[in-house]
Short mmCIF file of C-alpha atoms in Angstrom, two decimals:
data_model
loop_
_atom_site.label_atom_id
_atom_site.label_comp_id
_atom_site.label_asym_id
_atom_site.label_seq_id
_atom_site.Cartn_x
_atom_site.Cartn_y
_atom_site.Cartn_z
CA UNK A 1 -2.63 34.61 -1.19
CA UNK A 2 -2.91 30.75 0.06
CA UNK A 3 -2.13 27.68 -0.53
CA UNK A 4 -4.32 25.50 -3.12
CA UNK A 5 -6.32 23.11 -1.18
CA UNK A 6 -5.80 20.61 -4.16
CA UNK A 7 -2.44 20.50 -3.77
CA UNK A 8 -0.88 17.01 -3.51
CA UNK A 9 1.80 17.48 -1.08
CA UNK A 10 4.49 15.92 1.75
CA UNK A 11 7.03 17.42 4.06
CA UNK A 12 9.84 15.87 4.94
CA UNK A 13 13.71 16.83 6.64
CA UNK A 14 14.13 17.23 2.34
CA UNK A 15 11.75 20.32 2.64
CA UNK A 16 8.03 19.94 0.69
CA UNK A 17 7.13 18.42 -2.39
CA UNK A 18 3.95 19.70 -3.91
CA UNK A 19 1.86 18.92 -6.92
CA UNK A 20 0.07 21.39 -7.64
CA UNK A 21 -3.29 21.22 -10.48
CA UNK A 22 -0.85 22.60 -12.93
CA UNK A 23 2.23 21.42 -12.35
CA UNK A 24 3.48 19.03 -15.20
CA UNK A 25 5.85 17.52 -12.15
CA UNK A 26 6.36 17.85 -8.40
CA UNK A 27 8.71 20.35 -6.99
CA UNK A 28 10.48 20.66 -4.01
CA UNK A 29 10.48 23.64 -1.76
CA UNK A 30 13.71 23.72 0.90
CA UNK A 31 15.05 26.38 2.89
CA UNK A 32 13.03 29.83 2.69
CA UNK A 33 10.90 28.05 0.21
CA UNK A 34 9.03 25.82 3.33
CA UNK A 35 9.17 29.37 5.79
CA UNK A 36 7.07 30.93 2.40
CA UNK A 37 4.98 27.79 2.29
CA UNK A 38 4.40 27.50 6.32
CA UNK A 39 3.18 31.01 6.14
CA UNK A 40 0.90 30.58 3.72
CA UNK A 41 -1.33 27.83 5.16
CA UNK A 42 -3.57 30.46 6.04
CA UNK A 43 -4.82 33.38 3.71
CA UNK A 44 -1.95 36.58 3.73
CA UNK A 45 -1.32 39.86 2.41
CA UNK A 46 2.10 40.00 -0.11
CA UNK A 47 2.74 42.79 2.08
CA UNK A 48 1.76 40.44 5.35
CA UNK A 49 3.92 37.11 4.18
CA UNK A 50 6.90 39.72 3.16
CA UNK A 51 6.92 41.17 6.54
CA UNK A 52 6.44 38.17 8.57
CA UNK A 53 9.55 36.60 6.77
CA UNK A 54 11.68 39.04 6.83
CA UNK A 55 11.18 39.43 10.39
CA UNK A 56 11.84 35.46 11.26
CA UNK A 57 15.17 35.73 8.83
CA UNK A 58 16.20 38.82 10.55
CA UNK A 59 16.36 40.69 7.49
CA UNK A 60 14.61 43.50 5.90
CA UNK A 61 11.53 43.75 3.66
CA UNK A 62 12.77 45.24 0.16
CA UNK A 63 15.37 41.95 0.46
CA UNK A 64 13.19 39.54 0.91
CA UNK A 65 10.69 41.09 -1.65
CA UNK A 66 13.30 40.65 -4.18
CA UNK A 67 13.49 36.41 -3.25
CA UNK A 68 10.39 35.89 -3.02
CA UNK A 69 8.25 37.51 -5.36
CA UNK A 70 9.32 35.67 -8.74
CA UNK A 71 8.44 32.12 -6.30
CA UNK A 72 5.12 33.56 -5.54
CA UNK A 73 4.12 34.06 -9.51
CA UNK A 74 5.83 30.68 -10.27
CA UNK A 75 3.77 29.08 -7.85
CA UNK A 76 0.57 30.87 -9.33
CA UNK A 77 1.40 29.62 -12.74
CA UNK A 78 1.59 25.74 -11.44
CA UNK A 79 -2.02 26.22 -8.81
CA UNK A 80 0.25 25.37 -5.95
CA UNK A 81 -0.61 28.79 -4.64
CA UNK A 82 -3.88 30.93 -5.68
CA UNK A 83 -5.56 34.16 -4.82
CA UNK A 84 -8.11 33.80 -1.37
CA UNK A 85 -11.62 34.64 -2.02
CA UNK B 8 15.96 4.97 26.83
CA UNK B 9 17.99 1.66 26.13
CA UNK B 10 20.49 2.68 23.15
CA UNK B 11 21.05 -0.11 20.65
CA UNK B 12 24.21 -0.97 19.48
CA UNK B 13 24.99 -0.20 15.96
CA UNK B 14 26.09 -3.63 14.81
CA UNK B 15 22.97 -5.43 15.88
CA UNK B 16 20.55 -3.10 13.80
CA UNK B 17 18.36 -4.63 11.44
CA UNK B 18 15.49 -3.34 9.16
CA UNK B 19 13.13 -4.60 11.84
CA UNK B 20 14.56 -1.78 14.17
CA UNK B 21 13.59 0.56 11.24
CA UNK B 22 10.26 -0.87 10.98
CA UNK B 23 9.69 -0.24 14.93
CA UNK B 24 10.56 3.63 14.84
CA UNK B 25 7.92 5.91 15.44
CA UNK B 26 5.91 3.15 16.93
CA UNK B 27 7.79 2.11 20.45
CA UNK B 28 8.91 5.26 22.19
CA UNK B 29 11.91 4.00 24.07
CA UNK B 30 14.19 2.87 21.24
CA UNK B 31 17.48 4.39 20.19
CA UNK B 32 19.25 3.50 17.16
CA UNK B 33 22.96 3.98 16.12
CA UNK B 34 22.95 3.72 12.16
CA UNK B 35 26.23 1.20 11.45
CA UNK B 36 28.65 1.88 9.13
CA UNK B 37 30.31 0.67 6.02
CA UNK B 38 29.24 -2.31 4.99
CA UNK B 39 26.98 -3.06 8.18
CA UNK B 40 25.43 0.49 6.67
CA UNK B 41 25.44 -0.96 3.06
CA UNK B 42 23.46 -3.83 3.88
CA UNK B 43 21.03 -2.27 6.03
CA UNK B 44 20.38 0.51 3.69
CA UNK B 45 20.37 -1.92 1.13
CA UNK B 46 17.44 -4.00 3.04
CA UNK B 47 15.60 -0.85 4.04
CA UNK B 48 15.21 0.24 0.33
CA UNK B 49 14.13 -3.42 -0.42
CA UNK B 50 11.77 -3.73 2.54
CA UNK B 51 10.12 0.01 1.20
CA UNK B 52 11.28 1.42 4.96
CA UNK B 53 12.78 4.20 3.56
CA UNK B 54 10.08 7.18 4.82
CA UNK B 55 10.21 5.26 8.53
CA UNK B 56 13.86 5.62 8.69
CA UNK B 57 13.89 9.34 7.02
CA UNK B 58 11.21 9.43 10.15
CA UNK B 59 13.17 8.07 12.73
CA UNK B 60 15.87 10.69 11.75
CA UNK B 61 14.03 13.81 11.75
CA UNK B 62 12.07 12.64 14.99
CA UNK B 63 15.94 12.54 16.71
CA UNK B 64 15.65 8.72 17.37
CA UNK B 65 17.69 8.01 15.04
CA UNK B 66 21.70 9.09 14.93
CA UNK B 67 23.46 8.86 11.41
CA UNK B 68 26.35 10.33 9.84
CA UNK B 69 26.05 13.89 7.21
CA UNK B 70 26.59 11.25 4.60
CA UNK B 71 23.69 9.06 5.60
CA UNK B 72 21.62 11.90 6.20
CA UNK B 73 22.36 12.87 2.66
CA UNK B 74 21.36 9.34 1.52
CA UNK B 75 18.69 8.84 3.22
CA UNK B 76 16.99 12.63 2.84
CA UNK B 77 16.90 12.58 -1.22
CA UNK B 78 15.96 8.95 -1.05
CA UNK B 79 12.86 9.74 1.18
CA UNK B 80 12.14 12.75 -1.26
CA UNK B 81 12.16 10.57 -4.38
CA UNK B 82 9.64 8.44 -2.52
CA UNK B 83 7.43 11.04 -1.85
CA UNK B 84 7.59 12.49 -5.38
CA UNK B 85 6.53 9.40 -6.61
CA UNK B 86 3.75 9.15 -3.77
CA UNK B 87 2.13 12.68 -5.23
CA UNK B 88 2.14 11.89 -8.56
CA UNK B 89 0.41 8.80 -7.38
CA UNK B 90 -2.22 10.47 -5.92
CA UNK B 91 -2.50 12.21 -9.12
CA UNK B 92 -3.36 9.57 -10.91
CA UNK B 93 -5.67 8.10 -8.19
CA UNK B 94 -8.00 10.99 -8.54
CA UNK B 95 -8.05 11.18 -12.50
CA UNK B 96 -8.96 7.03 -12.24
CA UNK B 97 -11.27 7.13 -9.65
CA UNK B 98 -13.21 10.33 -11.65
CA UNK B 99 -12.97 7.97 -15.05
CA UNK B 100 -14.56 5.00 -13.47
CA UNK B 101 -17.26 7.35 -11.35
CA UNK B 102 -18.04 9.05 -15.22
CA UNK B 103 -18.65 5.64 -16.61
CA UNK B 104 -20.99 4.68 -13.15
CA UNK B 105 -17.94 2.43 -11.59
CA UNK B 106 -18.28 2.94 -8.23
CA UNK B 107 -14.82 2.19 -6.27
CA UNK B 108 -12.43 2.68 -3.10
CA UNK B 109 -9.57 3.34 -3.16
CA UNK B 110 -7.09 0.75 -1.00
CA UNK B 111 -3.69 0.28 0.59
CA UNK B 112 -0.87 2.64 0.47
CA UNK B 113 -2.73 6.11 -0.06
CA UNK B 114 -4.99 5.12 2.40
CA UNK B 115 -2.90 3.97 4.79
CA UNK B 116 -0.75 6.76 4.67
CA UNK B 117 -3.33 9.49 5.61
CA UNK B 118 -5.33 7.65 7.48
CA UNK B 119 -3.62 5.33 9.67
CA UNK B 120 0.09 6.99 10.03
CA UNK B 121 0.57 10.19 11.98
CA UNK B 122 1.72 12.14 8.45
CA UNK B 123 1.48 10.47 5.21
CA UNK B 124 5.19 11.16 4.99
CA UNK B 125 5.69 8.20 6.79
CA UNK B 126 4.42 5.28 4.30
CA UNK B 127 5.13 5.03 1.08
CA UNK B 128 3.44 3.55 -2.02
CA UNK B 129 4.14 2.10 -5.87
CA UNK B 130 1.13 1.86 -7.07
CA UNK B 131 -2.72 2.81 -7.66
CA UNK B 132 -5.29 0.08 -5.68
CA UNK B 133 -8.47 0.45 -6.51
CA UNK B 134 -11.32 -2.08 -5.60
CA UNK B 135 -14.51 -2.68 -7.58
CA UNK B 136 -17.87 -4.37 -7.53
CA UNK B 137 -17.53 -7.91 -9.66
CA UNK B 138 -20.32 -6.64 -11.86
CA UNK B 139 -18.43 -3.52 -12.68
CA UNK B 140 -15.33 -5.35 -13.33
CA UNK B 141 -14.90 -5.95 -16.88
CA UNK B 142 -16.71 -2.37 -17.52
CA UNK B 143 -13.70 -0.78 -15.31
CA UNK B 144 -11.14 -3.23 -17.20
CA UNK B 145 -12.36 -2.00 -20.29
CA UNK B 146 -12.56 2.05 -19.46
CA UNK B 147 -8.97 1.69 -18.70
CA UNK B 148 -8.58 -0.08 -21.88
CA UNK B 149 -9.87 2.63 -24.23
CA UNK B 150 -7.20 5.32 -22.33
CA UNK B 151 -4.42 2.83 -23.54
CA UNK B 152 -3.65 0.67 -20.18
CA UNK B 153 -2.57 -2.96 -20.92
CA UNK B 154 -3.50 -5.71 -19.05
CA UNK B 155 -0.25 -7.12 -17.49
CA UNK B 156 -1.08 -10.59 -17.29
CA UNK B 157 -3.53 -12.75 -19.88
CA UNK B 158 -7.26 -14.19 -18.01
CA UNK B 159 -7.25 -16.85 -18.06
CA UNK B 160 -10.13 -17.49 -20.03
CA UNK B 161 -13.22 -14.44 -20.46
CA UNK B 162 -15.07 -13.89 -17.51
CA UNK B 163 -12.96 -15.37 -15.46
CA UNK B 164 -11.52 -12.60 -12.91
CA UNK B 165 -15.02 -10.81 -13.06
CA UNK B 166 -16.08 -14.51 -11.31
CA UNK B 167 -13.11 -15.72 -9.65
CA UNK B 168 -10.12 -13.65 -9.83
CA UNK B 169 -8.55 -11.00 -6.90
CA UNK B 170 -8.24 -9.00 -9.96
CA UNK B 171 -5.48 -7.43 -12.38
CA UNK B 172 -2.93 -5.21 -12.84
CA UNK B 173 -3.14 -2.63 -15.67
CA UNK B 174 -0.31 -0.39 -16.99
CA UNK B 175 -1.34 2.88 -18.28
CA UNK B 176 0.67 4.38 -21.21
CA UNK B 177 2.75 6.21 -18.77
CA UNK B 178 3.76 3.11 -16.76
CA UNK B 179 1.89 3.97 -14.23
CA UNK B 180 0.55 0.97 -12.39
CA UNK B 181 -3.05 0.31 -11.42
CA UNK B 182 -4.34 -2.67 -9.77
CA UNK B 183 -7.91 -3.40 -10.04
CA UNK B 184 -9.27 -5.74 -7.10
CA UNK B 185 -12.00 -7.63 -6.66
CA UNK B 186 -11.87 -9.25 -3.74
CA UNK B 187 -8.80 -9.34 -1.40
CA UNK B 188 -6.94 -12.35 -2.38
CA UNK B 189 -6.04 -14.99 -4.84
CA UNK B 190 -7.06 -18.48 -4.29
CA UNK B 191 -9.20 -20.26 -1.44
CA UNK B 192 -9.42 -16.84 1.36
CA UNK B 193 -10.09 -14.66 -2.38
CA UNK B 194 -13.09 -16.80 -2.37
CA UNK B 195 -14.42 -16.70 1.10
CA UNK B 196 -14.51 -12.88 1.34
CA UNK B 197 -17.81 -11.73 -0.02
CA UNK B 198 -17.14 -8.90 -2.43
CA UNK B 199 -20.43 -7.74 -1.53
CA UNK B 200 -19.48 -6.82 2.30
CA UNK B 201 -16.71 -4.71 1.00
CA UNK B 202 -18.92 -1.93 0.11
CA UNK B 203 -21.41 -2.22 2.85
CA UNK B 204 -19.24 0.83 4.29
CA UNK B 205 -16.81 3.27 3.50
CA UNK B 206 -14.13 5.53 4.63
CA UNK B 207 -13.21 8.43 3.05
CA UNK B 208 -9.33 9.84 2.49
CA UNK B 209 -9.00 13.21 1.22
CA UNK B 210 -6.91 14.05 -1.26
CA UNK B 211 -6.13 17.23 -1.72
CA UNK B 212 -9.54 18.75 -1.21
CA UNK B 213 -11.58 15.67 -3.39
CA UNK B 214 -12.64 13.15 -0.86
CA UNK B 215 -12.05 9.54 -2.53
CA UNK B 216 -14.07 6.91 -0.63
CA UNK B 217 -11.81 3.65 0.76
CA UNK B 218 -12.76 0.94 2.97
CA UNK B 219 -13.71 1.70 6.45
CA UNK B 220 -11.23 1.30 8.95
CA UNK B 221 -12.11 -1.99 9.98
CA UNK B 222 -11.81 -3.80 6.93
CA UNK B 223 -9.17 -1.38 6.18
CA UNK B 224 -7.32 -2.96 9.04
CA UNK B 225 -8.60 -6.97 7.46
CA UNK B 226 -7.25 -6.07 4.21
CA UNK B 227 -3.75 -5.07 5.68
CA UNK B 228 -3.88 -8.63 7.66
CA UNK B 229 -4.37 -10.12 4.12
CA UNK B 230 -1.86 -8.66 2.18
CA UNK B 231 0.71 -9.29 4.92
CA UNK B 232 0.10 -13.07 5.56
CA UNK B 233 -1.52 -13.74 1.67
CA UNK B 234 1.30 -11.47 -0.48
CA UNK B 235 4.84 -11.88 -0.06
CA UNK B 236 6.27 -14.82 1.72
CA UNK B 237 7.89 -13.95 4.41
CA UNK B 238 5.66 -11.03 4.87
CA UNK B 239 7.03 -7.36 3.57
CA UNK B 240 8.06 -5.55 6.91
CA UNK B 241 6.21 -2.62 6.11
CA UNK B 242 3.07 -4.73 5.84
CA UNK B 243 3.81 -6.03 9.22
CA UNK B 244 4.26 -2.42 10.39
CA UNK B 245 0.92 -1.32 8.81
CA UNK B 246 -0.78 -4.26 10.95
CA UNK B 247 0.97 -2.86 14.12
CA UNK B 248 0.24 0.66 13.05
CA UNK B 249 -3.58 0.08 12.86
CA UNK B 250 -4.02 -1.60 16.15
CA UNK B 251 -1.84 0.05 17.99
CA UNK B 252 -3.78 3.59 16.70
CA UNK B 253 -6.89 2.47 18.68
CA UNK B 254 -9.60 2.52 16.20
CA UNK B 255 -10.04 -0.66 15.19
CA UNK B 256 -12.98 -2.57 16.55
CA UNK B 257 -11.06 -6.11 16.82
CA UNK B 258 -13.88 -7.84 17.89
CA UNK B 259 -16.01 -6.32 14.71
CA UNK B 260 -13.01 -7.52 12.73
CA UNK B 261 -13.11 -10.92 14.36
CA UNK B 262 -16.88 -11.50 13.43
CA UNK B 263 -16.38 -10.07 10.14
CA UNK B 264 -13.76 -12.47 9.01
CA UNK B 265 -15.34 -15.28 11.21
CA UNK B 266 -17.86 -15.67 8.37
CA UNK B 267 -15.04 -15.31 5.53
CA UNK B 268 -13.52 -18.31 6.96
CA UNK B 269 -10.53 -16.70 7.55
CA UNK B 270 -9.62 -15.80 11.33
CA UNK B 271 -6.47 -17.56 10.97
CA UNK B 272 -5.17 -14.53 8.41
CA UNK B 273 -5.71 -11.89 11.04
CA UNK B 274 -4.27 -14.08 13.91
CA UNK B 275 -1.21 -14.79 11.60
CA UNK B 276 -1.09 -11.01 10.84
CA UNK B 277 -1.15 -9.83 14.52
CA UNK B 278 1.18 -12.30 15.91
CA UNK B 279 3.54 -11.78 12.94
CA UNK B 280 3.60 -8.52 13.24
CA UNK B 281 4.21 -8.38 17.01
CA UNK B 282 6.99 -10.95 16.72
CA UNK B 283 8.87 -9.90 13.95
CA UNK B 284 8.78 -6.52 15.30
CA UNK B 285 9.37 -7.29 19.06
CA UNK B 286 6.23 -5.70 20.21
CA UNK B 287 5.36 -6.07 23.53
CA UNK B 288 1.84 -8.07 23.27
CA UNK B 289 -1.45 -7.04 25.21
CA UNK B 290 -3.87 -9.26 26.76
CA UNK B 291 -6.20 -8.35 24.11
CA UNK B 292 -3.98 -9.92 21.22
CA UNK B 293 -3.66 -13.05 22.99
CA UNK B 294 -6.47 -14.68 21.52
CA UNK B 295 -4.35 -14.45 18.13
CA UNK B 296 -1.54 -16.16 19.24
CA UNK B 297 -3.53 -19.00 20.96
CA UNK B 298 -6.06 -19.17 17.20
CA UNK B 299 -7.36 -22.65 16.48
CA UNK B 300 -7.44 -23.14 12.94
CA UNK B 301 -10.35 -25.10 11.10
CA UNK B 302 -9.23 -27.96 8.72
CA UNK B 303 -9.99 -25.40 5.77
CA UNK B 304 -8.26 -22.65 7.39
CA UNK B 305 -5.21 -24.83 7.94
CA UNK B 306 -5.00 -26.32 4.28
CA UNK B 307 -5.95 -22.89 2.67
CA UNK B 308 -2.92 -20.59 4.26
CA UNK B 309 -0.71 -23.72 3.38
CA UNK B 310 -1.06 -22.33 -0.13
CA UNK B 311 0.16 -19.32 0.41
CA UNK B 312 3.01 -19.32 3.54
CA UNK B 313 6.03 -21.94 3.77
CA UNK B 314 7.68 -23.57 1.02
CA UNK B 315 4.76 -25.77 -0.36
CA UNK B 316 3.07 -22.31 -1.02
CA UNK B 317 1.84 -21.78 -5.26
CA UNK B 318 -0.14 -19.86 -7.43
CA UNK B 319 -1.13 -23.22 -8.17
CA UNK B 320 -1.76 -24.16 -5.22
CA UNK B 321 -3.81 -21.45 -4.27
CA UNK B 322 -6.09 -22.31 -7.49
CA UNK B 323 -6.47 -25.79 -6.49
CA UNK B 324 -6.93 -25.16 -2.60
CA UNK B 325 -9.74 -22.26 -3.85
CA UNK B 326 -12.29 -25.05 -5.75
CA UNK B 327 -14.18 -26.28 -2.41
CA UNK B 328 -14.30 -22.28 -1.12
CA UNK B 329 -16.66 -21.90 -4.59
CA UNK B 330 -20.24 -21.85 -3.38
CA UNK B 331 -22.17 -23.75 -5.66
CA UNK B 332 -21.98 -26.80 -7.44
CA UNK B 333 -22.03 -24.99 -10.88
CA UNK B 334 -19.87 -22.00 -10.33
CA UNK B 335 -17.10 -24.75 -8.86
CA UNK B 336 -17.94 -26.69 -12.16
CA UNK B 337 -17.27 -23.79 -14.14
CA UNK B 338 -14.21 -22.81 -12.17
CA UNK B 339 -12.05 -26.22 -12.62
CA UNK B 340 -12.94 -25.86 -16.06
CA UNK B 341 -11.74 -22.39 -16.77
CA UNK B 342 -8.47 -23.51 -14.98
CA UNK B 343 -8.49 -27.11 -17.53
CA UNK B 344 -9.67 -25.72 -20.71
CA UNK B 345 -8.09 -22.01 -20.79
CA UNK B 346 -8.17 -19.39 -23.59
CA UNK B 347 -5.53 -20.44 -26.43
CA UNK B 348 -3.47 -17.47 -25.91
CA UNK B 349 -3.25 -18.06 -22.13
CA UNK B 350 -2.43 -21.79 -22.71
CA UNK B 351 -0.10 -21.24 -25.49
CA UNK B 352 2.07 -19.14 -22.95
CA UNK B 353 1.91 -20.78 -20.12
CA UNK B 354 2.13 -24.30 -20.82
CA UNK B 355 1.98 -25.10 -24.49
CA UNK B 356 -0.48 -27.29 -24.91
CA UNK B 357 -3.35 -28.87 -22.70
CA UNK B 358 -1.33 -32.06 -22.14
CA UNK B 359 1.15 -30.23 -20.23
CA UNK B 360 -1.19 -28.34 -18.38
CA UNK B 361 -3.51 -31.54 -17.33
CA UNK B 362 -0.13 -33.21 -16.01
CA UNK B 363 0.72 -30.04 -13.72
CA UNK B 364 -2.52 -29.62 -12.42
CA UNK B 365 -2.24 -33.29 -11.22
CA UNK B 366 1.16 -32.56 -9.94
CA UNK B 367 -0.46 -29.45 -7.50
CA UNK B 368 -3.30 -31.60 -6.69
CA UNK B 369 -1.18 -34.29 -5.01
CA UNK B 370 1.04 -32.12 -3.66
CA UNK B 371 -1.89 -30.04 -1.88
CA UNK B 372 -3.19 -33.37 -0.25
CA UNK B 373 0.70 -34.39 0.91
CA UNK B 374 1.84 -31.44 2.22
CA UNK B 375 0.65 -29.89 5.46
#
C-alpha cells in the first residue's frame, strides 16, 4: 500500500488535502488521517502501517484496525492510495 | 528577535513571513484584526499568514487560528482542483499539437516557495506560441469555454494581444497568454524567446513544462509592476521570493530584458518589492534602484503605473513598439475600425470611439 504519485495534494496546520485521479472533489485528512498518510509515503504492509500506528498512538493493533481499515478502501476507491508493485 | 507590536501590523508584515528570519508578529485584535484579516484575504496572503502561524512566528488567538486554518484550507482546495484542470488543458492542447507552459501561480508555488502550501492561485495560466493561438482559442471553444472579453477585431490577439481569458463550463478560469503584457512592454517581448527554454513543474507525477527560472523570475517582475496598480503584495513577495532563493541569473535576466526594452520593469519590480516589504537591499540590487530609464521606457510604464495609467493608454503607447511599418498600420487600424460587435459594446458607434482615441492620444503626450 502507497500513496498515488498522481495525487494533487497540500499540507497545511488544517491537515492534507488530496485529489486523488478519482476523486470527484478534494478531501481533507486531519488528525490520525495525516499519521495514516505520513506513513504511507513509502510502500507498507496493512499489517506494517497498523502496527506502526498503533504504536505512535499508544494503542493497540485490533483498535486501530477497526479506524483505519474502512479509510484505507475509501482511499482505494478515489486513487489517493493504490496497491505497490 | 525584535517583537512587533500588534497595533502597527500590516499585510506587508504578512507578506515578509517566512522570508526575514528575525521578525515576530503579534496578530491585533478586534477591529485592528478585522481589517488586517480583511486586507490579507484581499491581498491573497492568506497561505503566508497560515505559514507564519504554523512556523511559530506568528502568535494569534484559538479564534484566529480557527479563521485563519479553514481559510488556508479552502485555498488549497481550490489550488488542487486547479492543478486538475491544468493537466487535463495542457493534455488537450498537446493532443491538438499546441505546445505550451504553464505560468504563474502553480509554478511559483512548487518551484520557487519552500512548499507549495505557501502561495496560492485563482486561476489556470497557460502561455502559447502566436501561431498556435487561435488553434488553442478554438480547442477550448469546442469543450464549451467562452471567451470573456470580445477581440477586438479577428486576428487581432493572435498579432497583438497578451492574450484572453476563457471560462470553461465549470467556471473555471483559464488565461491564455501570448506574450507577457498588454500594450507597449506586450510588444517588446519577443514571444519567440519565451520558448527558447523551459522548466518543468511536476504535478503529481506528469511533468508540465513552464518557463525557465529566469524568465520565470521576468514574468513575475511584469505582472507586479504591469498588473495591478499599486502592485498585489503577493506579487511583490514572489519577486523577493525568487531572488532571494538564489537561482536566478540577474545578470542573464538583465540582458534578456535589455533587448525587450524593458529593464525599467525589473528595476521597478526589485526596488518595489524591497521597499514595500522593508527588505534589507544588497549591493547587487543596487543597480535597480539607481536604473536610468530610456525615453520609451519612461513613456511606456507611464501607461501602466500612477494615475494617468489606461488600457487605453497602453494601446496607444504600444503603436511605435510594433516593428514594421505594416504591422503598426494594421494595428491602429484594428484599434479605429473594430469588429461591430466589439464597437457596438464598447463605444456605440465609430464617432465615439475616434473622439476617445484622440482624448488618450493627447493625454499620453501631456502626461509624464
Amino acid at each position: 500500500m502507497v500513496r498515488s504519485a498522481r495525487n494533487l495534494w497540500r499540507a497545511g496546520d488544517f491537515g492534507v488535502v488530496i485529489l486523488g485521479e478519482r476523486s470527484p472533489e478534494p478531501i481533507t485528512l486531519d488528525g490520525s488521517g495525516v499519521a495514516l498518510w505520513n506513513a504511507l509515503a513509502a510502500p507498507e504492509s496493512i499489517a506494517g502501517l497498523v502496527a506502526s500506528l498503533a504504536a505512535s498512538f499508544g494503542t493497540d493493533d485490533e483498535r486501530v484496525a477497526l479506524d483505519v481499515l474502512p479509510l484505507i478502501e475509501q482511499l482505494l476507491d478515489l486513487g489517493v492510495l493504490e496497491v505497490a508493485a | 528577535m525584535s517583537a512587533l507590536r500588534s497595533q502597527t501590523l500590516d499585510v506587508r508584515d504578512v507578506a515578509r513571513l517566512g522570508l526575514v528570519d528575525d521578525d515576530e508578529v503579534v496578530l491585533p485584535r478586534n477591529d485592528a484584526w478585522d481589517d488586517l484579516w480583511s486586507r490579507v484575504r484581499d491581498e491573497r496572503a492568506v497561505p503566508l499568514l497560515a505559514q507564519g502561524v504554523r512556523s511559530g512566528a506568528v502568535s494569534a488567538t484559538p479564534d484566529q487560528v480557527d479563521a485563519i486554518r479553514h481559510a488556508h484550507e479552502d485555498v488549497m482546495r481550490a489550488c488542487v482542483q486547479l492543478e486538475r484542470c491544468a493537466l487535463r488543458e495542457h493534455a488537450r492542447l498537446a493532443a491538438v499539437g499546441v505546445e505550451c507552459r504553464l505560468l504563474k501561480g502553480a509554478a511559483h508555488a512548487h518551484l520557487d516557495y519552500p512548499d507549495p502550501s505557501w502561495r496560492g492561485f485563482g486561476d489556470v495560466d497557460l502561455l502559447v506560441r502566436s501561431g498556435d493561438y487561435d488553434h488553442a482559442v478554438a480547442t477550448l471553444v469546442a469543450v464549451g469555454a467562452r471567451r470573456r472579453s470580445d477581440e477586438v477585431r479577428p486576428g487581432f490577439d493572435r498579432r497583438f494581444g497578451k492574450g484572453v481569458c476563457m471560462i470553461r463550463p465549470d467556471g473555471v478560469q483559464v488565461d491564455l497568454h501570448r506574450t507577457l503584457a498588454t500594450g507597449p512592454f506586450g510588444m517588446t517581448v519577443d514571444p519567440d524567446d519565451l520558448f527558447a527554454a523551459a522548466g518543468t513543474v511536476m504535478l503529481g507525477d506528469e511533468p508540465v513544462p513552464t518557463l525557465d527560472v529566469d524568465l520565470r523570475f521576468v514574468h513575475a517582475c511584469f505582472h507586479a509592476v504591469l498588473g495591478d496598480f499599486p502592485p498585489r503584495i503577493t506579487a511583490l513577495r514572489d519577486v523577493a521570493q525568487m531572488l532571494s532563493g538564489g537561482a536566478v541569473d540577474l545578470d542573464h535576466v538583465r540582458s534578456i530584458v535589455r533587448g525587450w526594452r524593458a529593464g525599467i520593469v525589473v528595476a521597478t519590480a526589485i526596488a518595489a518589492a524591497w521597499t514595500t516589504l522593508r527588505l534589507s537591499r544588497p549591493p547587487s540590487l543596487d543597480w535597480a534602484f539607481a536604473y536610468v530609464p530610456s525615453r520609451f521606457e519612461r513613456s511606456a510604464l507611464a501607461a501602466y503605473v500612477g494615475p494617468h495609467r489606461s488600457y487605453a493608454r497602453q494601446m496607444v503607447t504600444a503603436v511605435p513598439a510594433v516593428r514594421g511599418w505594416g504591422a503598426r498600420a494594421a494595428y491602429v487600424s484594428s484599434l479605429l475600425f473594430t469588429d461591430g460587435a466589439y464597437l457596438a459594446r464598447r463605444d456605440r458607434g465609430y464617432a465615439r470611439r475616434m473622439g476617445r482615441a484622440a482624448r488618450t492620444v493627447v493625454r499620453a503626450r501631456v502626461a509624464p
